Amino acid sequence: MAQPRPKSKALLLIALFKLTKGVLLLIVAIGAHKLLHRDVADAIAHWVDILRVDPDNRYIHRLLTRALSVTPAQLKAASAGTFIYSGLLLTEGIGLLLRKRFSEYFTIITTA
């Protein structure tokens, strides 16, 4: 019979880190998907007002210029890629929490 594997605090920390990244990327992917059906300029202007950022700041101006030049196809591709990467991280994190050997190998391969 297989011996139960000892618990590792390092493995737990890695799993929690992967889960946190996965959840945050899932939120970003959902946000990008929601922007597909909205006017990006209005959404950005709304957030600039909420965060009380000076739109005349050169860094903010450069960021706004780049954000407004994003096409719907690029936004759709970024959203899809972020969903996939989020799923990958969540799979790794859950597998590590459940101490599945496949997840350990999966983590090593994706990190390499």
PDB file of N, CA and C in Angstrom:
ATOM      1  N   MET A   1       0.824  -1.184   0.000  1.00  0.00           N
ATOM      2  CA  MET A   1       0.000   0.000   0.000  1.00  0.00           C
ATOM      3  C   MET A   1       0.863   1.240   0.000  1.00  0.00           C
ATOM      4  N   ALA A   2       0.332   2.268  -0.582  1.00  0.00           N
ATOM      5  CA  ALA A   2       1.071   3.532  -0.656  1.00  0.00           C
ATOM      6  C   ALA A   2       1.063   4.222   0.697  1.00  0.00           C
ATOM      7  N   GLN A   3       2.207   4.754   1.055  1.00  0.00           N
ATOM      8  CA  GLN A   3       2.331   5.503   2.298  1.00  0.00           C
ATOM      9  C   GLN A   3       1.689   6.876   2.126  1.00  0.00           C
ATOM     10  N   PRO A   4       0.980   7.397   3.150  1.00  0.00           N
ATOM     11  CA  PRO A   4       0.467   8.767   3.050  1.00  0.00           C
ATOM     12  C   PRO A   4       1.640   9.734   3.026  1.00  0.00           C
ATOM     13  N   ARG A   5       1.554  10.710   2.159  1.00  0.00           N
ATOM     14  CA  ARG A   5       2.647  11.665   1.998  1.00  0.00           C
ATOM     15  C   ARG A   5       2.583  12.718   3.095  1.00  0.00           C
ATOM     16  N   PRO A   6       3.748  13.108   3.629  1.00  0.00           N
ATOM     17  CA  PRO A   6       3.749  14.109   4.703  1.00  0.00           C
ATOM     18  C   PRO A   6       3.317  15.480   4.172  1.00  0.00           C
ATOM     19  N   LYS A   7       2.716  16.249   5.075  1.00  0.00           N
ATOM     20  CA  LYS A   7       2.296  17.590   4.699  1.00  0.00           C
ATOM     21  C   LYS A   7       3.516  18.494   4.628  1.00  0.00           C
ATOM     22  N   SER A   8       3.498  19.373   3.656  1.00  0.00           N
ATOM     23  CA  SER A   8       4.616  20.293   3.493  1.00  0.00           C
ATOM     24  C   SER A   8       4.090  21.721   3.503  1.00  0.00           C
ATOM     25  N   LYS A   9       4.672  22.559   4.357  1.00  0.00           N
ATOM     26  CA  LYS A   9       4.249  23.957   4.423  1.00  0.00           C
ATOM     27  C   LYS A   9       4.627  24.688   3.143  1.00  0.00           C
ATOM     28  N   ALA A  10       5.757  24.316   2.553  1.00  0.00           N
ATOM     29  CA  ALA A  10       6.184  24.957   1.307  1.00  0.00           C
ATOM     30  C   ALA A  10       5.186  24.651   0.193  1.00  0.00           C
ATOM     31  N   LEU A  11       4.734  23.407   0.141  1.00  0.00           N
ATOM     32  CA  LEU A  11       3.754  23.021  -0.876  1.00  0.00           C
ATOM     33  C   LEU A  11       2.441  23.764  -0.668  1.00  0.00           C
ATOM     34  N   LEU A  12       2.050  23.946   0.574  1.00  0.00           N
ATOM     35  CA  LEU A  12       0.833  24.691   0.889  1.00  0.00           C
ATOM     36  C   LEU A  12       0.961  26.154   0.450  1.00  0.00           C
ATOM     37  N   LEU A  13       2.121  26.759   0.718  1.00  0.00           N
ATOM     38  CA  LEU A  13       2.340  28.150   0.309  1.00  0.00           C
ATOM     39  C   LEU A  13       2.329  28.303  -1.214  1.00  0.00           C
ATOM     40  N   ILE A  14       2.936  27.361  -1.908  1.00  0.00           N
ATOM     41  CA  ILE A  14       2.927  27.406  -3.373  1.00  0.00           C
ATOM     42  C   ILE A  14       1.501  27.254  -3.888  1.00  0.00           C
ATOM     43  N   ALA A  15       0.744  26.349  -3.291  1.00  0.00           N
ATOM     44  CA  ALA A  15      -0.647  26.138  -3.713  1.00  0.00           C
ATOM     45  C   ALA A  15      -1.480  27.395  -3.500  1.00  0.00           C
ATOM     46  N   LEU A  16      -1.319  28.023  -2.348  1.00  0.00           N
ATOM     47  CA  LEU A  16      -2.079  29.248  -2.072  1.00  0.00           C
ATOM     48  C   LEU A  16      -1.671  30.375  -3.018  1.00  0.00           C
ATOM     49  N   PHE A  17      -0.383  30.457  -3.334  1.00  0.00           N
ATOM     50  CA  PHE A  17       0.097  31.461  -4.280  1.00  0.00           C
ATOM     51  C   PHE A  17      -0.503  31.231  -5.664  1.00  0.00           C
ATOM     52  N   LYS A  18      -0.521  29.987  -6.118  1.00  0.00           N
ATOM     53  CA  LYS A  18      -1.095  29.655  -7.431  1.00  0.00           C
ATOM     54  C   LYS A  18      -2.592  29.944  -7.440  1.00  0.00           C
ATOM     55  N   LEU A  19      -3.279  29.611  -6.359  1.00  0.00           N
ATOM     56  CA  LEU A  19      -4.721  29.872  -6.290  1.00  0.00           C
ATOM     57  C   LEU A  19      -5.012  31.373  -6.297  1.00  0.00           C
ATOM     58  N   THR A  20      -4.214  32.145  -5.580  1.00  0.00           N
ATOM     59  CA  THR A  20      -4.405  33.598  -5.546  1.00  0.00           C
ATOM     60  C   THR A  20      -4.198  34.192  -6.934  1.00  0.00           C
ATOM     61  N   LYS A  21      -3.114  33.788  -7.596  1.00  0.00           N
ATOM     62  CA  LYS A  21      -2.867  34.281  -8.954  1.00  0.00           C
ATOM     63  C   LYS A  21      -3.994  33.865  -9.906  1.00  0.00           C
ATOM     64  N   GLY A  22      -4.452  32.627  -9.765  1.00  0.00           N
ATOM     65  CA  GLY A  22      -5.516  32.137 -10.632  1.00  0.00           C
ATOM     66  C   GLY A  22      -6.810  32.917 -10.463  1.00  0.00           C
ATOM     67  N   VAL A  23      -7.170  33.200  -9.227  1.00  0.00           N
ATOM     68  CA  VAL A  23      -8.403  33.961  -8.960  1.00  0.00           C
ATOM     69  C   VAL A  23      -8.272  35.394  -9.480  1.00  0.00           C
ATOM     70  N   LEU A  24      -7.116  36.023  -9.237  1.00  0.00           N
ATOM     71  CA  LEU A  24      -6.914  37.387  -9.731  1.00  0.00           C
ATOM     72  C   LEU A  24      -6.956  37.445 -11.257  1.00  0.00           C
ATOM     73  N   LEU A  25      -6.347  36.466 -11.915  1.00  0.00           N
ATOM     74  CA  LEU A  25      -6.393  36.439 -13.377  1.00  0.00           C
ATOM     75  C   LEU A  25      -7.802  36.160 -13.888  1.00  0.00           C
ATOM     76  N   LEU A  26      -8.557  35.379 -13.162  1.00  0.00           N
ATOM     77  CA  LEU A  26      -9.946  35.131 -13.542  1.00  0.00           C
ATOM     78  C   LEU A  26     -10.747  36.425 -13.481  1.00  0.00           C
ATOM     79  N   ILE A  27     -10.506  37.239 -12.460  1.00  0.00           N
ATOM     80  CA  ILE A  27     -11.174  38.535 -12.336  1.00  0.00           C
ATOM     81  C   ILE A  27     -10.784  39.449 -13.498  1.00  0.00           C
ATOM     82  N   VAL A  28      -9.491  39.449 -13.853  1.00  0.00           N
ATOM     83  CA  VAL A  28      -9.024  40.262 -14.986  1.00  0.00           C
ATOM     84  C   VAL A  28      -9.671  39.787 -16.286  1.00  0.00           C
ATOM     85  N   ALA A  29      -9.755  38.482 -16.470  1.00  0.00           N
ATOM     86  CA  ALA A  29     -10.350  37.934 -17.687  1.00  0.00           C
ATOM     87  C   ALA A  29     -11.829  38.307 -17.796  1.00  0.00           C
ATOM     88  N   ILE A  30     -12.541  38.237 -16.693  1.00  0.00           N
ATOM     89  CA  ILE A  30     -13.955  38.612 -16.700  1.00  0.00           C
ATOM     90  C   ILE A  30     -14.096  40.100 -17.006  1.00  0.00           C
ATOM     91  N   GLY A  31     -13.235  40.915 -16.416  1.00  0.00           N
ATOM     92  CA  GLY A  31     -13.259  42.355 -16.692  1.00  0.00           C
ATOM     93  C   GLY A  31     -12.974  42.663 -18.148  1.00  0.00           C
ATOM     94  N   ALA A  32     -11.994  41.982 -18.731  1.00  0.00           N
ATOM     95  CA  ALA A  32     -11.679  42.191 -20.148  1.00  0.00           C
ATOM     96  C   ALA A  32     -12.839  41.750 -21.028  1.00  0.00           C
ATOM     97  N   HIS A  33     -13.488  40.664 -20.649  1.00  0.00           N
ATOM     98  CA  HIS A  33     -14.633  40.191 -21.427  1.00  0.00           C
ATOM     99  C   HIS A  33     -15.798  41.184 -21.353  1.00  0.00           C
ATOM    100  N   LYS A  34     -16.001  41.772 -20.188  1.00  0.00           N
ATOM    101  CA  LYS A  34     -17.075  42.755 -20.047  1.00  0.00           C
ATOM    102  C   LYS A  34     -16.789  44.019 -20.850  1.00  0.00           C
ATOM    103  N   LEU A  35     -15.520  44.348 -21.030  1.00  0.00           N
ATOM    104  CA  LEU A  35     -15.162  45.530 -21.817  1.00  0.00           C
ATOM    105  C   LEU A  35     -15.458  45.343 -23.297  1.00  0.00           C
ATOM    106  N   LEU A  36     -15.624  44.097 -23.732  1.00  0.00           N
ATOM    107  CA  LEU A  36     -15.931  43.830 -25.143  1.00  0.00           C
ATOM    108  C   LEU A  36     -17.248  44.466 -25.564  1.00  0.00           C
ATOM    109  N   HIS A  37     -18.170  44.563 -24.642  1.00  0.00           N
ATOM    110  CA  HIS A  37     -19.506  45.039 -24.967  1.00  0.00           C
ATOM    111  C   HIS A  37     -19.743  46.470 -24.494  1.00  0.00           C
ATOM    112  N   ARG A  38     -18.672  47.195 -24.218  1.00  0.00           N
ATOM    113  CA  ARG A  38     -18.785  48.569 -23.747  1.00  0.00           C
ATOM    114  C   ARG A  38     -17.847  49.462 -24.535  1.00  0.00           C
ATOM    115  N   ASP A  39     -18.046  50.747 -24.338  1.00  0.00           N
ATOM    116  CA  ASP A  39     -17.121  51.720 -24.903  1.00  0.00           C
ATOM    117  C   ASP A  39     -15.928  51.817 -23.958  1.00  0.00           C
ATOM    118  N   VAL A  40     -14.758  51.431 -24.437  1.00  0.00           N
ATOM    119  CA  VAL A  40     -13.564  51.389 -23.600  1.00  0.00           C
ATOM    120  C   VAL A  40     -13.213  52.782 -23.086  1.00  0.00           C
ATOM    121  N   ALA A  41     -13.385  53.793 -23.921  1.00  0.00           N
ATOM    122  CA  ALA A  41     -13.051  55.163 -23.513  1.00  0.00           C
ATOM    123  C   ALA A  41     -13.904  55.604 -22.326  1.00  0.00           C
ATOM    124  N   ASP A  42     -15.189  55.281 -22.359  1.00  0.00           N
ATOM    125  CA  ASP A  42     -16.068  55.643 -21.240  1.00  0.00           C
ATOM    126  C   ASP A  42     -15.676  54.904 -19.961  1.00  0.00           C
ATOM    127  N   ALA A  43     -15.343  53.628 -20.094  1.00  0.00           N
ATOM    128  CA  ALA A  43     -14.956  52.838 -18.922  1.00  0.00           C
ATOM    129  C   ALA A  43     -13.672  53.382 -18.312  1.00  0.00           C
ATOM    130  N   ILE A  44     -12.714  53.726 -19.148  1.00  0.00           N
ATOM    131  CA  ILE A  44     -11.445  54.259 -18.631  1.00  0.00           C
ATOM    132  C   ILE A  44     -11.661  55.621 -17.993  1.00  0.00           C
ATOM    133  N   ALA A  45     -12.456  56.462 -18.636  1.00  0.00           N
ATOM    134  CA  ALA A  45     -12.744  57.782 -18.071  1.00  0.00           C
ATOM    135  C   ALA A  45     -13.441  57.643 -16.719  1.00  0.00           C
ATOM    136  N   HIS A  46     -14.317  56.677 -16.592  1.00  0.00           N
ATOM    137  CA  HIS A  46     -15.014  56.415 -15.330  1.00  0.00           C
ATOM    138  C   HIS A  46     -14.008  56.050 -14.233  1.00  0.00           C
ATOM    139  N   TRP A  47     -13.069  55.158 -14.539  1.00  0.00           N
ATOM    140  CA  TRP A  47     -12.087  54.741 -13.541  1.00  0.00           C
ATOM    141  C   TRP A  47     -11.090  55.851 -13.216  1.00  0.00           C
ATOM    142  N   VAL A  48     -10.771  56.687 -14.190  1.00  0.00           N
ATOM    143  CA  VAL A  48      -9.890  57.823 -13.923  1.00  0.00           C
ATOM    144  C   VAL A  48     -10.566  58.774 -12.939  1.00  0.00           C
ATOM    145  N   ASP A  49     -11.880  58.971 -13.103  1.00  0.00           N
ATOM    146  CA  ASP A  49     -12.626  59.825 -12.174  1.00  0.00           C
ATOM    147  C   ASP A  49     -12.714  59.206 -10.775  1.00  0.00           C
ATOM    148  N   ILE A  50     -12.974  57.905 -10.722  1.00  0.00           N
ATOM    149  CA  ILE A  50     -13.104  57.232  -9.429  1.00  0.00           C
ATOM    150  C   ILE A  50     -11.778  57.267  -8.668  1.00  0.00           C
ATOM    151  N   LEU A  51     -10.684  57.003  -9.359  1.00  0.00           N
ATOM    152  CA  LEU A  51      -9.374  56.959  -8.713  1.00  0.00           C
ATOM    153  C   LEU A  51      -8.749  58.341  -8.537  1.00  0.00           C
ATOM    154  N   ARG A  52      -9.421  59.358  -9.063  1.00  0.00           N
ATOM    155  CA  ARG A  52      -8.952  60.747  -8.963  1.00  0.00           C
ATOM    156  C   ARG A  52      -7.519  60.908  -9.475  1.00  0.00           C
ATOM    157  N   VAL A  53      -7.300  60.323 -10.661  1.00  0.00           N
ATOM    158  CA  VAL A  53      -5.989  60.384 -11.297  1.00  0.00           C
ATOM    159  C   VAL A  53      -5.974  61.574 -12.245  1.00  0.00           C
ATOM    160  N   ASP A  54      -4.853  62.265 -12.304  1.00  0.00           N
ATOM    161  CA  ASP A  54      -4.705  63.402 -13.210  1.00  0.00           C
ATOM    162  C   ASP A  54      -4.526  62.871 -14.634  1.00  0.00           C
ATOM    163  N   PRO A  55      -5.508  63.072 -15.526  1.00  0.00           N
ATOM    164  CA  PRO A  55      -5.384  62.552 -16.886  1.00  0.00           C
ATOM    165  C   PRO A  55      -4.311  63.270 -17.706  1.00  0.00           C
ATOM    166  N   ASP A  56      -3.805  64.403 -17.208  1.00  0.00           N
ATOM    167  CA  ASP A  56      -2.756  65.123 -17.926  1.00  0.00           C
ATOM    168  C   ASP A  56      -1.361  64.639 -17.545  1.00  0.00           C
ATOM    169  N   ASN A  57      -1.273  63.749 -16.594  1.00  0.00           N
ATOM    170  CA  ASN A  57       0.008  63.152 -16.220  1.00  0.00           C
ATOM    171  C   ASN A  57       0.535  62.384 -17.430  1.00  0.00           C
ATOM    172  N   ARG A  58       1.820  62.519 -17.734  1.00  0.00           N
ATOM    173  CA  ARG A  58       2.348  61.914 -18.958  1.00  0.00           C
ATOM    174  C   ARG A  58       2.270  60.397 -18.932  1.00  0.00           C
ATOM    175  N   TYR A  59       2.447  59.769 -17.771  1.00  0.00           N
ATOM    176  CA  TYR A  59       2.349  58.311 -17.689  1.00  0.00           C
ATOM    177  C   TYR A  59       0.907  57.852 -17.880  1.00  0.00           C
ATOM    178  N   ILE A  60       0.004  58.541 -17.245  1.00  0.00           N
ATOM    179  CA  ILE A  60      -1.417  58.205 -17.390  1.00  0.00           C
ATOM    180  C   ILE A  60      -1.867  58.472 -18.819  1.00  0.00           C
ATOM    181  N   HIS A  61      -1.409  59.559 -19.388  1.00  0.00           N
ATOM    182  CA  HIS A  61      -1.771  59.891 -20.770  1.00  0.00           C
ATOM    183  C   HIS A  61      -1.270  58.799 -21.723  1.00  0.00           C
ATOM    184  N   ARG A  62      -0.055  58.324 -21.513  1.00  0.00           N
ATOM    185  CA  ARG A  62       0.505  57.257 -22.357  1.00  0.00           C
ATOM    186  C   ARG A  62      -0.304  55.968 -22.181  1.00  0.00           C
ATOM    187  N   LEU A  63      -0.661  55.657 -20.942  1.00  0.00           N
ATOM    188  CA  LEU A  63      -1.463  54.468 -20.669  1.00  0.00           C
ATOM    189  C   LEU A  63      -2.838  54.576 -21.323  1.00  0.00           C
ATOM    190  N   LEU A  64      -3.467  55.740 -21.217  1.00  0.00           N
ATOM    191  CA  LEU A  64      -4.778  55.947 -21.838  1.00  0.00           C
ATOM    192  C   LEU A  64      -4.698  55.829 -23.352  1.00  0.00           C
ATOM    193  N   THR A  65      -3.643  56.367 -23.938  1.00  0.00           N
ATOM    194  CA  THR A  65      -3.479  56.288 -25.388  1.00  0.00           C
ATOM    195  C   THR A  65      -3.367  54.838 -25.839  1.00  0.00           C
ATOM    196  N   ARG A  66      -2.579  54.058 -25.115  1.00  0.00           N
ATOM    197  CA  ARG A  66      -2.435  52.632 -25.462  1.00  0.00           C
ATOM    198  C   ARG A  66      -3.730  51.861 -25.243  1.00  0.00           C
ATOM    199  N   ALA A  67      -4.407  52.155 -24.147  1.00  0.00           N
ATOM    200  CA  ALA A  67      -5.646  51.430 -23.840  1.00  0.00           C
ATOM    201  C   ALA A  67      -6.734  51.735 -24.861  1.00  0.00           C
ATOM    202  N   LEU A  68      -6.767  52.952 -25.339  1.00  0.00           N
ATOM    203  CA  LEU A  68      -7.801  53.325 -26.310  1.00  0.00           C
ATOM    204  C   LEU A  68      -7.507  52.797 -27.702  1.00  0.00           C
ATOM    205  N   SER A  69      -6.279  52.353 -27.945  1.00  0.00           N
ATOM    206  CA  SER A  69      -5.941  51.826 -29.267  1.00  0.00           C
ATOM    207  C   SER A  69      -6.156  50.318 -29.372  1.00  0.00           C
ATOM    208  N   VAL A  70      -6.616  49.695 -28.292  1.00  0.00           N
ATOM    209  CA  VAL A  70      -6.867  48.256 -28.294  1.00  0.00           C
ATOM    210  C   VAL A  70      -8.128  47.963 -29.094  1.00  0.00           C
ATOM    211  N   THR A  71      -8.018  47.026 -30.021  1.00  0.00           N
ATOM    212  CA  THR A  71      -9.165  46.644 -30.839  1.00  0.00           C
ATOM    213  C   THR A  71      -9.982  45.571 -30.114  1.00  0.00           C
ATOM    214  N   PRO A  72     -11.250  45.402 -30.503  1.00  0.00           N
ATOM    215  CA  PRO A  72     -12.051  44.333 -29.879  1.00  0.00           C
ATOM    216  C   PRO A  72     -11.453  42.939 -30.090  1.00  0.00           C
ATOM    217  N   ALA A  73     -10.814  42.708 -31.226  1.00  0.00           N
ATOM    218  CA  ALA A  73     -10.197  41.398 -31.470  1.00  0.00           C
ATOM    219  C   ALA A  73      -9.038  41.164 -30.499  1.00  0.00           C
ATOM    220  N   GLN A  74      -8.248  42.199 -30.245  1.00  0.00           N
ATOM    221  CA  GLN A  74      -7.149  42.067 -29.295  1.00  0.00           C
ATOM    222  C   GLN A  74      -7.672  41.841 -27.882  1.00  0.00           C
ATOM    223  N   LEU A  75      -8.737  42.537 -27.543  1.00  0.00           N
ATOM    224  CA  LEU A  75      -9.330  42.383 -26.216  1.00  0.00           C
ATOM    225  C   LEU A  75      -9.911  40.984 -26.036  1.00  0.00           C
ATOM    226  N   LYS A  76     -10.518  40.460 -27.088  1.00  0.00           N
ATOM    227  CA  LYS A  76     -11.087  39.114 -27.042  1.00  0.00           C
ATOM    228  C   LYS A  76      -9.979  38.070 -26.888  1.00  0.00           C
ATOM    229  N   ALA A  77      -8.874  38.251 -27.624  1.00  0.00           N
ATOM    230  CA  ALA A  77      -7.748  37.321 -27.528  1.00  0.00           C
ATOM    231  C   ALA A  77      -7.104  37.386 -26.146  1.00  0.00           C
ATOM    232  N   ALA A  78      -6.949  38.584 -25.612  1.00  0.00           N
ATOM    233  CA  ALA A  78      -6.366  38.728 -24.273  1.00  0.00           C
ATOM    234  C   ALA A  78      -7.261  38.086 -23.223  1.00  0.00           C
ATOM    235  N   SER A  79      -8.563  38.266 -23.365  1.00  0.00           N
ATOM    236  CA  SER A  79      -9.507  37.673 -22.420  1.00  0.00           C
ATOM    237  C   SER A  79      -9.436  36.145 -22.483  1.00  0.00           C
ATOM    238  N   ALA A  80      -9.416  35.583 -23.679  1.00  0.00           N
ATOM    239  CA  ALA A  80      -9.358  34.130 -23.826  1.00  0.00           C
ATOM    240  C   ALA A  80      -8.050  33.573 -23.260  1.00  0.00           C
ATOM    241  N   GLY A  81      -6.941  34.222 -23.557  1.00  0.00           N
ATOM    242  CA  GLY A  81      -5.656  33.775 -23.031  1.00  0.00           C
ATOM    243  C   GLY A  81      -5.593  33.847 -21.518  1.00  0.00           C
ATOM    244  N   THR A  82      -6.184  34.888 -20.955  1.00  0.00           N
ATOM    245  CA  THR A  82      -6.186  35.046 -19.509  1.00  0.00           C
ATOM    246  C   THR A  82      -7.069  33.992 -18.846  1.00  0.00           C
ATOM    247  N   PHE A  83      -8.206  33.657 -19.479  1.00  0.00           N
ATOM    248  CA  PHE A  83      -9.056  32.580 -18.954  1.00  0.00           C
ATOM    249  C   PHE A  83      -8.284  31.260 -18.927  1.00  0.00           C
ATOM    250  N   ILE A  84      -7.567  30.969 -20.009  1.00  0.00           N
ATOM    251  CA  ILE A  84      -6.823  29.707 -20.095  1.00  0.00           C
ATOM    252  C   ILE A  84      -5.724  29.656 -19.037  1.00  0.00           C
ATOM    253  N   TYR A  85      -4.971  30.735 -18.912  1.00  0.00           N
ATOM    254  CA  TYR A  85      -3.884  30.770 -17.927  1.00  0.00           C
ATOM    255  C   TYR A  85      -4.430  30.691 -16.505  1.00  0.00           C
ATOM    256  N   SER A  86      -5.567  31.337 -16.267  1.00  0.00           N
ATOM    257  CA  SER A  86      -6.207  31.260 -14.962  1.00  0.00           C
ATOM    258  C   SER A  86      -6.605  29.819 -14.643  1.00  0.00           C
ATOM    259  N   GLY A  87      -7.177  29.135 -15.623  1.00  0.00           N
ATOM    260  CA  GLY A  87      -7.549  27.732 -15.430  1.00  0.00           C
ATOM    261  C   GLY A  87      -6.345  26.857 -15.117  1.00  0.00           C
ATOM    262  N   LEU A  88      -5.233  27.131 -15.790  1.00  0.00           N
ATOM    263  CA  LEU A  88      -4.003  26.400 -15.545  1.00  0.00           C
ATOM    264  C   LEU A  88      -3.530  26.598 -14.106  1.00  0.00           C
ATOM    265  N   LEU A  89      -3.511  27.851 -13.652  1.00  0.00           N
ATOM    266  CA  LEU A  89      -3.065  28.144 -12.288  1.00  0.00           C
ATOM    267  C   LEU A  89      -4.009  27.562 -11.239  1.00  0.00           C
ATOM    268  N   LEU A  90      -5.300  27.636 -11.495  1.00  0.00           N
ATOM    269  CA  LEU A  90      -6.266  27.066 -10.544  1.00  0.00           C
ATOM    270  C   LEU A  90      -6.145  25.552 -10.477  1.00  0.00           C
ATOM    271  N   THR A  91      -5.890  24.914 -11.610  1.00  0.00           N
ATOM    272  CA  THR A  91      -5.685  23.460 -11.630  1.00  0.00           C
ATOM    273  C   THR A  91      -4.451  23.081 -10.823  1.00  0.00           C
ATOM    274  N   GLU A  92      -3.374  23.823 -11.022  1.00  0.00           N
ATOM    275  CA  GLU A  92      -2.147  23.567 -10.258  1.00  0.00           C
ATOM    276  C   GLU A  92      -2.396  23.755  -8.758  1.00  0.00           C
ATOM    277  N   GLY A  93      -3.009  24.872  -8.393  1.00  0.00           N
ATOM    278  CA  GLY A  93      -3.234  25.179  -6.979  1.00  0.00           C
ATOM    279  C   GLY A  93      -4.114  24.162  -6.282  1.00  0.00           C
ATOM    280  N   ILE A  94      -5.210  23.795  -6.921  1.00  0.00           N
ATOM    281  CA  ILE A  94      -6.117  22.814  -6.315  1.00  0.00           C
ATOM    282  C   ILE A  94      -5.438  21.451  -6.217  1.00  0.00           C
ATOM    283  N   GLY A  95      -4.715  21.074  -7.264  1.00  0.00           N
ATOM    284  CA  GLY A  95      -3.994  19.801  -7.234  1.00  0.00           C
ATOM    285  C   GLY A  95      -2.950  19.765  -6.133  1.00  0.00           C
ATOM    286  N   LEU A  96      -2.248  20.876  -5.938  1.00  0.00           N
ATOM    287  CA  LEU A  96      -1.244  20.924  -4.867  1.00  0.00           C
ATOM    288  C   LEU A  96      -1.901  20.877  -3.489  1.00  0.00           C
ATOM    289  N   LEU A  97      -3.040  21.552  -3.346  1.00  0.00           N
ATOM    290  CA  LEU A  97      -3.750  21.491  -2.057  1.00  0.00           C
ATOM    291  C   LEU A  97      -4.208  20.071  -1.732  1.00  0.00           C
ATOM    292  N   LEU A  98      -4.633  19.354  -2.764  1.00  0.00           N
ATOM    293  CA  LEU A  98      -5.088  17.979  -2.567  1.00  0.00           C
ATOM    294  C   LEU A  98      -3.936  16.983  -2.579  1.00  0.00           C
ATOM    295  N   ARG A  99      -2.711  17.497  -2.720  1.00  0.00           N
ATOM    296  CA  ARG A  99      -1.477  16.702  -2.730  1.00  0.00           C
ATOM    297  C   ARG A  99      -1.494  15.614  -3.798  1.00  0.00           C
ATOM    298  N   LYS A 100      -1.895  16.007  -4.997  1.00  0.00           N
ATOM    299  CA  LYS A 100      -1.889  15.087  -6.131  1.00  0.00           C
ATOM    300  C   LYS A 100      -0.524  15.144  -6.804  1.00  0.00           C
ATOM    301  N   ARG A 101       0.035  13.998  -7.087  1.00  0.00           N
ATOM    302  CA  ARG A 101       1.370  13.935  -7.677  1.00  0.00           C
ATOM    303  C   ARG A 101       1.401  14.575  -9.063  1.00  0.00           C
ATOM    304  N   PHE A 102       0.332  14.404  -9.859  1.00  0.00           N
ATOM    305  CA  PHE A 102       0.315  14.992 -11.200  1.00  0.00           C
ATOM    306  C   PHE A 102       0.499  16.504 -11.133  1.00  0.00           C
ATOM    307  N   SER A 103      -0.045  17.103 -10.099  1.00  0.00           N
ATOM    308  CA  SER A 103       0.036  18.552  -9.969  1.00  0.00           C
ATOM    309  C   SER A 103       1.456  19.007  -9.651  1.00  0.00           C
ATOM    310  N   GLU A 104       2.182  18.212  -8.904  1.00  0.00           N
ATOM    311  CA  GLU A 104       3.577  18.544  -8.615  1.00  0.00           C
ATOM    312  C   GLU A 104       4.401  18.535  -9.901  1.00  0.00           C
ATOM    313  N   TYR A 105       4.213  17.482 -10.698  1.00  0.00           N
ATOM    314  CA  TYR A 105       4.911  17.416 -11.984  1.00  0.00           C
ATOM    315  C   TYR A 105       4.451  18.552 -12.908  1.00  0.00           C
ATOM    316  N   PHE A 106       3.175  18.804 -12.917  1.00  0.00           N
ATOM    317  CA  PHE A 106       2.590  19.862 -13.752  1.00  0.00           C
ATOM    318  C   PHE A 106       3.183  21.217 -13.390  1.00  0.00           C
ATOM    319  N   THR A 107       3.337  21.476 -12.099  1.00  0.00           N
ATOM    320  CA  THR A 107       3.918  22.731 -11.623  1.00  0.00           C
ATOM    321  C   THR A 107       5.379  22.854 -12.052  1.00  0.00           C
ATOM    322  N   ILE A 108       6.114  21.766 -11.931  1.00  0.00           N
ATOM    323  CA  ILE A 108       7.528  21.785 -12.333  1.00  0.00           C
ATOM    324  C   ILE A 108       7.649  22.062 -13.834  1.00  0.00           C
ATOM    325  N   ILE A 109       6.828  21.402 -14.638  1.00  0.00           N
ATOM    326  CA  ILE A 109       6.897  21.570 -16.097  1.00  0.00           C
ATOM    327  C   ILE A 109       6.497  22.984 -16.503  1.00  0.00           C
ATOM    328  N   THR A 110       5.406  23.502 -15.945  1.00  0.00           N
ATOM    329  CA  THR A 110       4.960  24.836 -16.349  1.00  0.00           C
ATOM    330  C   THR A 110       5.901  25.929 -15.847  1.00  0.00           C
ATOM    331  N   THR A 111       6.550  25.687 -14.721  1.00  0.00           N
ATOM    332  CA  THR A 111       7.498  26.669 -14.211  1.00  0.00           C
ATOM    333  C   THR A 111       8.775  26.667 -15.046  1.00  0.00           C
ATOM    334  N   ALA A 112       9.173  25.498 -15.500  1.00  0.00           N
ATOM    335  CA  ALA A 112      10.395  25.396 -16.320  1.00  0.00           C
ATOM    336  C   ALA A 112      10.137  26.027 -17.668  1.00  0.00           C
TER     337      ALA A 112
END
